[in-house]
């Protein structure tokens, strides 16, 4: 209860407050363990000085294409149906070319939009994403194992850059095996200038890249999905743990940035998160 109150106070921003993060809900057993609180085995150690040194190093980057899908599962969805749906989504990477990274899980927020599950995929090129949308296997998974159990979904696609390193591009290695996936979707107002929008997104990128002790990787960009224009921009942040995400959300830097760079210029915003745990490799 005390943690929930602290988070509520930290997110109590005027007009466009980000959602309250709760311990949420989820299924247990099977391939996926959708725990809304992920423990970092090594603990969370935050050192601003070390982060500043690490973030100051220039790194070569490579463009990637990010795909975010948020699902609204039906209330009567059984645990077995949920597991089946998420298993099929996760194992798409073994059946289709072009997917270089994936994470999926149960959203840990009781949010006003009623989103219950999140899916993140990374592609190397836009052409790979286009092929993904048209892939017969994916369409079959969607028609047989997703849409029958959901009453709505939204897709957001954007281009971003990550460190030009195989582990960073493919999100491989020990530090990517667990953590908390944080998704931020925003709609900038029509009267917001290009500079307003760029300054806001740049400030978010600068802040997240300056905190490697809390954040494994962060990307952000403009939504280019023509069939889903509810949100204009998106960001995905992989935190090292739920605790790391709490430290970031409760931090003065984040709250000040939100109030000054985002709040005056946006119409809508939603922030969600889901736990990432080591998963099996069963192919459906």
Coordinates of C-alpha atoms in Angstrom, one line a residue:
X1 CA 0.0 0.0 0.0
X2 CA 2.8 2.4 0.9
X3 CA 4.6 1.7 -2.4
X4 CA 1.3 2.4 -4.3
X5 CA 0.8 5.7 -2.5
X6 CA 4.4 6.8 -3.3
X7 CA 4.0 6.0 -7.0
X8 CA 0.6 7.7 -7.1
X9 CA 2.2 10.9 -5.6
X10 CA 5.1 10.7 -8.0
X11 CA 2.8 10.5 -11.0
X12 CA 0.3 13.1 -9.8
X13 CA 1.1 15.5 -12.7
X14 CA -1.6 18.1 -13.6
X15 CA -3.7 17.5 -16.7
X16 CA -1.8 14.6 -18.3
X17 CA -0.7 12.4 -15.4
X18 CA 0.8 9.1 -16.3
X19 CA -1.1 6.0 -15.1
X20 CA -0.6 4.7 -11.6
X21 CA 1.6 1.6 -11.6
X22 CA 0.1 -1.2 -9.5
X23 CA 1.1 -4.8 -8.9
X24 CA -1.5 -5.8 -11.5
X25 CA -2.6 -9.2 -12.5
X26 CA -1.4 -12.1 -14.7
X27 CA -1.2 -15.8 -15.3
X28 CA 1.3 -18.3 -13.8
X29 CA 2.6 -21.5 -15.2
X30 CA 3.6 -22.7 -18.6
X31 CA 6.1 -20.9 -20.8
X32 CA 5.2 -17.4 -19.5
X33 CA 5.4 -16.1 -16.0
X34 CA 3.6 -12.8 -16.1
X35 CA 4.8 -11.4 -12.7
X36 CA 4.1 -7.7 -12.4
X37 CA 7.1 -7.2 -10.2
X38 CA 10.4 -8.4 -11.5
X39 CA 13.3 -8.8 -9.1
X40 CA 16.8 -8.1 -10.3
X41 CA 19.1 -10.8 -9.0
X42 CA 21.9 -8.4 -8.7
X43 CA 19.8 -5.7 -7.0
X44 CA 19.4 -2.1 -8.2
X45 CA 22.4 0.1 -7.7
X46 CA 22.1 3.7 -8.9
X47 CA 25.1 5.9 -9.2
X48 CA 24.6 9.2 -11.0
X49 CA 28.3 9.8 -11.4
X50 CA 28.9 6.5 -13.1
X51 CA 25.9 7.0 -15.3
X52 CA 27.2 10.4 -16.4
X53 CA 30.5 8.9 -17.4
X54 CA 29.0 6.0 -19.2
X55 CA 26.5 8.2 -21.1
X56 CA 29.1 10.6 -22.2
X57 CA 30.9 8.0 -24.4
X58 CA 29.9 8.3 -28.1
X59 CA 28.8 5.1 -29.7
X60 CA 28.1 4.1 -33.3
X61 CA 24.4 3.5 -33.9
X62 CA 22.3 1.5 -36.3
X63 CA 18.7 2.1 -37.3
X64 CA 16.0 -0.3 -36.2
X65 CA 12.2 -0.5 -36.7
X66 CA 10.1 -1.0 -33.5
X67 CA 6.6 -2.5 -33.4
X68 CA 4.3 -2.1 -30.4
X69 CA 1.0 -3.9 -30.1
X70 CA -1.3 -3.4 -27.1
X71 CA -4.2 -5.9 -26.6
X72 CA -7.5 -5.6 -24.8
X73 CA -8.3 -9.2 -23.7
X74 CA -11.9 -10.2 -22.9
X75 CA -12.8 -10.4 -19.2
X76 CA -13.7 -14.0 -19.4
X77 CA -10.3 -15.0 -20.8
X78 CA -9.1 -18.2 -19.1
X79 CA -5.6 -18.7 -17.9
X80 CA -5.1 -21.5 -20.5
X81 CA -6.4 -19.2 -23.3
X82 CA -4.1 -16.4 -22.2
X83 CA -1.1 -18.7 -22.1
X84 CA -2.0 -20.1 -25.6
X85 CA -2.3 -16.6 -27.0
X86 CA 1.0 -15.3 -25.6
X87 CA 2.9 -18.5 -26.5
X88 CA 1.8 -18.2 -30.2
X89 CA 2.7 -14.5 -30.3
X90 CA 6.1 -15.2 -28.8
X91 CA 7.0 -18.1 -31.0
X92 CA 6.3 -16.0 -34.2
X93 CA 10.0 -15.2 -34.1
X94 CA 10.8 -18.9 -34.8
X95 CA 8.4 -19.1 -37.8
X96 CA 9.1 -15.8 -39.6
X97 CA 12.2 -14.0 -40.8
X98 CA 12.9 -10.4 -40.0
X99 CA 12.1 -10.4 -36.3
X100 CA 15.3 -9.7 -34.4
X101 CA 13.9 -9.2 -30.9
X102 CA 10.6 -9.8 -29.1
X103 CA 9.0 -9.5 -25.7
X104 CA 5.4 -10.1 -24.6
X105 CA 3.6 -10.0 -21.3
X106 CA 0.7 -9.1 -19.1
X107 CA 0.4 -5.4 -18.5
X108 CA 0.8 -4.6 -14.8
X109 CA -1.5 -1.6 -14.7
X110 CA -5.3 -1.3 -14.2
X111 CA -5.4 1.4 -16.9
X112 CA -8.3 3.5 -18.1
X113 CA -7.8 2.3 -21.7
X114 CA -8.3 -1.4 -20.6
X115 CA -5.2 -2.7 -22.2
X116 CA -4.2 -6.0 -20.7
X117 CA -1.2 -7.3 -22.7
X118 CA 1.7 -5.9 -24.5
X119 CA 3.8 -7.1 -27.4
X120 CA 7.1 -5.6 -28.6
X121 CA 8.9 -6.6 -31.8
X122 CA 12.0 -5.3 -33.4
X123 CA 12.8 -5.4 -37.2
X124 CA 15.9 -4.3 -39.0
X125 CA 14.0 -2.7 -41.9
X126 CA 10.6 -1.3 -42.7
X127 CA 10.3 -3.9 -45.5
X128 CA 10.6 -6.7 -42.9
X129 CA 7.8 -5.1 -40.9
X130 CA 5.6 -4.9 -44.1
X131 CA 6.2 -8.6 -44.7
X132 CA 5.4 -9.4 -41.1
X133 CA 1.9 -7.7 -41.4
X134 CA 1.2 -9.8 -44.5
X135 CA 2.7 -13.1 -43.4
X136 CA 0.2 -16.0 -43.6
X137 CA 1.5 -17.6 -40.4
X138 CA 1.1 -14.3 -38.4
X139 CA -2.4 -13.7 -39.9
X140 CA -3.4 -17.3 -38.8
X141 CA -2.1 -16.6 -35.3
X142 CA -4.0 -13.4 -35.2
X143 CA -7.3 -14.9 -36.5
X144 CA -7.2 -18.1 -34.4
X145 CA -5.3 -17.3 -31.2
X146 CA -5.6 -13.5 -30.6
X147 CA -8.7 -11.7 -32.0
X148 CA -11.2 -14.4 -30.7
X149 CA -9.9 -13.6 -27.1
X150 CA -9.6 -9.8 -27.5
X151 CA -12.1 -6.9 -28.0
X152 CA -9.5 -4.5 -29.3
X153 CA -5.9 -3.7 -30.1
X154 CA -3.7 -0.9 -31.3
X155 CA -0.4 -1.0 -33.3
X156 CA 2.3 1.6 -33.2
X157 CA 5.4 1.5 -35.4
X158 CA 8.4 3.8 -35.3
X159 CA 12.0 4.0 -36.5
X160 CA 14.8 4.5 -34.0
X161 CA 18.5 3.9 -33.4
X162 CA 20.4 1.6 -31.1
X163 CA 24.0 0.9 -30.4
X164 CA 25.6 -0.9 -33.4
X165 CA 26.4 -4.0 -31.4
X166 CA 24.9 -7.5 -31.9
X167 CA 23.8 -7.8 -28.3
X168 CA 22.1 -4.4 -28.4
X169 CA 20.4 -4.9 -31.8
X170 CA 19.1 -8.4 -31.0
X171 CA 18.5 -7.7 -27.3
X172 CA 20.6 -10.7 -26.3
X173 CA 22.6 -11.4 -23.2
X174 CA 21.9 -11.8 -19.6
X175 CA 20.7 -8.3 -19.0
X176 CA 17.9 -8.7 -21.6
X177 CA 16.6 -11.9 -20.0
X178 CA 14.7 -10.1 -17.3
X179 CA 13.4 -6.7 -16.4
X180 CA 10.5 -4.4 -17.0
X181 CA 9.3 -3.3 -20.4
X182 CA 8.0 0.3 -20.2
X183 CA 5.8 1.6 -23.1
X184 CA 5.0 5.3 -23.5
X185 CA 2.6 6.4 -26.1
X186 CA 1.8 10.1 -26.6
X187 CA -0.3 12.3 -29.0
X188 CA 1.1 15.7 -29.6
X189 CA -1.4 18.5 -30.1
X190 CA -1.9 19.8 -33.6
X191 CA -0.7 23.3 -32.6
X192 CA 2.5 21.9 -31.1
X193 CA 5.4 23.0 -33.3
X194 CA 8.0 20.7 -34.8
X195 CA 10.5 22.2 -32.3
X196 CA 8.2 21.5 -29.3
X197 CA 7.8 17.8 -30.4
X198 CA 11.5 17.4 -31.2
X199 CA 12.6 19.0 -27.9
X200 CA 10.3 16.7 -25.9
X201 CA 11.4 13.5 -27.6
X202 CA 15.1 14.5 -27.5
X203 CA 14.8 15.3 -23.7
X204 CA 13.3 11.9 -23.1
X205 CA 16.1 10.2 -25.1
X206 CA 18.8 12.2 -23.3
X207 CA 17.4 11.3 -19.9
X208 CA 17.0 7.6 -20.5
X209 CA 20.4 7.3 -22.1
X210 CA 22.0 8.9 -19.1
X211 CA 20.9 6.2 -16.7
X212 CA 22.5 2.9 -17.7
X213 CA 22.4 1.7 -14.1
X214 CA 18.6 1.7 -14.3
X215 CA 18.0 1.3 -18.1
X216 CA 19.3 -1.4 -20.4
X217 CA 18.0 0.2 -23.6
X218 CA 15.6 2.9 -24.7
X219 CA 14.2 3.8 -28.1
X220 CA 11.7 6.4 -29.3
X221 CA 10.3 7.8 -32.5
X222 CA 7.4 9.0 -34.6
X223 CA 4.5 6.6 -35.4
X224 CA 4.4 5.9 -39.1
X225 CA 1.6 3.3 -39.0
X226 CA -1.0 4.8 -41.3
X227 CA -3.8 2.5 -40.1
X228 CA -3.3 3.5 -36.4
X229 CA -2.9 7.2 -35.9
X230 CA -4.3 7.6 -32.3
X231 CA -0.8 8.2 -31.0
X232 CA 1.8 10.3 -32.8
X233 CA 4.9 9.1 -30.9
X234 CA 6.1 6.2 -28.9
X235 CA 9.0 5.1 -26.7
X236 CA 10.0 1.7 -25.3
X237 CA 12.3 1.4 -22.3
X238 CA 13.8 -1.8 -20.9
X239 CA 14.4 -1.2 -17.2
X240 CA 16.7 -3.6 -15.3
X241 CA 13.9 -4.3 -12.8
X242 CA 10.6 -3.1 -11.5
X243 CA 12.5 -1.3 -8.8
X244 CA 14.7 0.5 -11.4
X245 CA 11.5 1.7 -13.1
X246 CA 10.1 3.0 -9.8
X247 CA 13.3 4.9 -9.2
X248 CA 13.1 6.5 -12.6
X249 CA 9.4 7.4 -12.3
X250 CA 9.8 8.8 -8.9
X251 CA 12.8 10.8 -9.9
X252 CA 12.7 14.6 -10.0
X253 CA 14.4 14.7 -13.4
X254 CA 11.6 12.6 -15.0
X255 CA 8.8 14.6 -13.4
X256 CA 10.4 18.0 -14.3
X257 CA 11.0 16.8 -17.9
X258 CA 7.3 15.7 -18.2
X259 CA 5.9 18.9 -16.8
X260 CA 8.1 21.2 -19.0
X261 CA 8.6 19.3 -22.2
X262 CA 5.5 17.1 -22.6
X263 CA 2.5 18.4 -20.6
X264 CA 2.1 21.7 -22.4
X265 CA 2.1 20.2 -25.9
X266 CA 0.2 16.9 -25.8
X267 CA -3.4 15.8 -26.1
X268 CA -3.1 12.3 -24.8
X269 CA -0.6 10.0 -23.1
X270 CA -0.5 6.5 -21.8
X271 CA 2.3 4.6 -20.0
X272 CA 2.2 0.9 -19.4
X273 CA 4.6 -1.8 -18.4
X274 CA 5.0 -5.5 -18.4
X275 CA 7.4 -7.9 -16.8
X276 CA 10.0 -9.8 -18.8
X277 CA 11.2 -13.1 -17.4
X278 CA 13.3 -15.9 -19.0
X279 CA 10.9 -17.9 -21.2
X280 CA 10.9 -21.3 -22.9
X281 CA 11.5 -22.0 -26.5
X282 CA 8.7 -24.3 -27.3
X283 CA 7.6 -23.9 -30.9
X284 CA 3.9 -23.9 -31.5

